[in-house]
């Protein structure tokens, strides 16, 4: 028998096994909480904070994806503080990255009344589209730094450790070792990072070429190259 | 000055900080000797009785951490001294490390004995080369004299210390970020819970205390917790170091009990404002602190007394600004600091510190737009409510307190 | 930093000694190892990072992420003397802007830049924790407090 803990979510009482997160408990009640960095297959990093909920007595909001339910918690998945935080995070995200191909963000923005024009004159970092292998392209202008690709590349899935977050603060960005092209890194082109990317910053090269109207013969030519490991340039 | 004390700073300027002989000659390592004759439970009892509150900024009862780690069964356990002092305006820990380095080693050894740890770390800010040299020398000397290593002071207690130098990241002063940094990762804060007392350094039970907090330990062991509790203010007892800078005649570190008023600190201890100029503002608690005005000079500089007026003692930094100062230029630096030091892990702080600094830089140039105040309040509240760690949660405190206190954007202006 | 025709020449015995000293510690050896290597070479080259990765058994992408995170670790060449001028609150109140201007004038470079001869790198740094000696600068490991534009000139002339 697993021990149960009881809490109240939006006025409804629920008993869940010890170790259940607030997000899981809420979903059990049919209450959805928005998430961005969270992914079922990856370790909860609690960094996007879009899933923040208000717990009575807590000084700050808590990330529902990572915070576990404790007995007696009274949780509000919507409140003035929660809604403001979600709205402002979405507004600031849209000012720093191109979220036009991130359906979740667009839907949440609608739901929380986010006004993308509020921070529109803020600095935005721009990156060249990285097209350095036959399998996928990297358009970090669309990256929101959820970190899923780094997790998937590392100990959560593939153990390839080709990716990292480099820089700090607003200048944080996804990088390879000294920003080298992927074929020169430990990338094994498993595609897991592409699969978990929520904003289309990582795209299969095939669909990227097709979306640009490239004709089929050319697409086939560009995506059937021999395995990049074979073309790897020997360094020194 | 009734409130002024010389407990933490008793040796500073009086002994050669590189001489173990002078340290021992002035009563050094007596507290450790005495501690080794007591049981760990008794030591924690004394610390608990003393009501010692952590001096790093978060104001957490020290004995609570020690007891929690002492009770943990997991092994090994660690004690860590947080010497990554980086809060703007704060230099008290550097003063202690440069002036009395053996004291930190003695105190950390007592902490280790009390909680059952055999390994300690001191994580020193990378920009403190002299403090690092002095501590490194003190660790070597202490080893040589068997105050560190096997059978400390002839007892069966074994303890050694490893020094780490920071590499230039303010957020590493956050305890879990400091652990990440020692573990060779990007020094970013972890999600809490779990807390360091159960899952700290290398995921083991860990006590982490600030330099100044530890400096309080030897006198508590020697004179007892009740003695300590009788010093100064009820519930905020003991001596506190205040780092005074800015427009005062004698900037520096002053030690006093927490009934010291801001007025006495600025005008008596630090010699007042030069040139006969008037006081405009005081930033108390560093960049994460709050601005006070001349009408608040009679507030006592304690954790509770400042909390009552919506301010915070934080690390004990007191930055004094006279009437000639353009506060927007100060605020520009405060917000630029957080923009530079945000680790980038959680979205509210990574984006909020950037946007906040951009808006303040524009305001400092005199370009005010309608809605600015609402934007700053929205960013501030979102960072405060939703950021992962204390950096983001406090990154708008000083700015919003200044706007409020000095009506910088008008009464509800800029709306 | 020894750099000739694009081939980097290291003080290999010193590098080897650093790697040997830290290799048993796993990731906990990473930060001190990088700091020690930087002491030898001035900055952390990809080649050095690869060596660290092999010997300490750490993914090299992670090493890059760590270097790029910390303000005091360098992933590109810097001057032999790094001048870090504090321009935070207390130093600003004491006139750091004039001090910084003097450094710029003397060195002919702006913050974040290195002189063409590779001698100096100038940085504006957040509060360095010497507010009682404001305005101040760290010149490599030396602490220079109570700076004035004249003191800056004297300091640089003596170098």
Coordinates of C-alpha atoms in Angstrom, one line a residue, chain B residues 88-91 94 125-129 162 164-169 171-172 181-188 202 245-247 251-252 283 319-321 325 329-330 333-334 336-337 340-341 343, chain C residues 25 27-32 35-36 39 58 62 64-66 68-73 84 87-90 92-94 96-97 124-133 138 140-143 146:
Chain B
X88 CA 26.8 45.0 -3.9
X89 CA 27.9 47.1 -0.9
X90 CA 28.9 44.1 1.2
X91 CA 32.4 43.4 2.3
X94 CA 36.2 39.7 3.3
X125 CA 34.6 34.6 -4.0
X126 CA 37.0 34.6 -7.0
X127 CA 37.5 38.3 -6.8
X128 CA 38.9 38.1 -3.2
X129 CA 42.5 37.1 -3.9
X162 CA 39.2 22.1 1.0
X164 CA 37.3 26.5 -3.6
X165 CA 37.6 29.7 -5.5
X166 CA 34.5 31.1 -7.2
X167 CA 34.8 32.0 -10.8
X168 CA 32.7 35.1 -11.0
X169 CA 29.0 34.4 -10.5
X171 CA 24.3 33.6 -7.8
X172 CA 26.8 31.0 -6.5
X181 CA 29.6 25.0 -8.7
X182 CA 31.8 22.9 -6.4
X183 CA 30.4 19.8 -8.3
X184 CA 31.8 21.2 -11.5
X185 CA 28.6 22.3 -13.1
X186 CA 27.1 25.6 -14.2
X187 CA 26.5 27.3 -10.8
X188 CA 22.7 27.6 -11.1
X202 CA 27.1 15.8 -3.6
X245 CA 30.0 52.8 2.0
X246 CA 29.1 55.7 -0.2
X247 CA 28.9 59.3 1.1
X251 CA 33.4 53.9 5.1
X252 CA 34.2 50.5 6.6
X283 CA 20.2 51.6 0.3
X319 CA 25.1 52.5 1.1
X320 CA 24.7 56.2 1.8
X321 CA 23.8 58.7 -0.9
X325 CA 23.1 61.9 -6.3
X329 CA 22.0 56.4 -12.1
X330 CA 22.1 54.3 -9.0
X333 CA 23.5 50.1 -11.7
X334 CA 21.3 48.1 -9.4
X336 CA 22.3 46.2 -14.5
X337 CA 23.8 44.1 -11.7
X340 CA 24.4 40.7 -15.5
X341 CA 24.2 38.2 -12.7
X343 CA 21.9 32.8 -14.2
Chain C
X25 CA 38.3 14.2 -8.2
X27 CA 33.6 16.8 -11.7
X28 CA 34.5 18.4 -8.4
X29 CA 37.9 18.8 -9.9
X30 CA 36.6 20.7 -12.9
X31 CA 36.5 24.3 -11.6
X32 CA 39.9 24.2 -9.9
X35 CA 41.3 27.9 -13.0
X36 CA 44.8 26.4 -12.8
X39 CA 46.7 30.5 -14.8
X58 CA 33.5 15.0 -18.4
X62 CA 29.4 20.6 -20.5
X64 CA 32.2 24.7 -22.6
X65 CA 28.9 25.4 -20.8
X66 CA 30.7 25.9 -17.5
X68 CA 30.9 30.3 -20.7
X69 CA 28.9 30.6 -17.5
X70 CA 31.5 32.1 -15.3
X71 CA 32.8 35.7 -15.7
X72 CA 36.3 34.8 -14.7
X73 CA 36.8 32.0 -17.2
X84 CA 38.6 44.9 -13.8
X87 CA 31.5 50.6 -11.6
X88 CA 28.8 49.5 -9.2
X89 CA 27.0 51.7 -6.7
X90 CA 29.6 52.6 -4.1
X92 CA 30.0 55.1 -8.9
X93 CA 29.3 57.4 -5.9
X94 CA 33.1 57.8 -5.5
X96 CA 34.3 55.4 -10.9
X97 CA 33.2 57.0 -14.2
X124 CA 33.8 46.8 -16.2
X125 CA 32.9 44.6 -13.3
X126 CA 29.9 44.4 -11.0
X127 CA 30.6 45.3 -7.4
X128 CA 33.9 43.7 -6.5
X129 CA 33.3 44.0 -2.7
X130 CA 35.9 46.7 -1.9
X131 CA 33.3 49.5 -1.3
X132 CA 35.3 50.9 1.6
X133 CA 38.1 51.6 -0.9
X138 CA 41.5 44.7 -9.6
X140 CA 45.1 40.7 -12.1
X141 CA 45.4 39.8 -8.4
X142 CA 46.3 43.2 -7.1
X143 CA 43.8 45.3 -5.3
X146 CA 40.9 54.9 -3.7

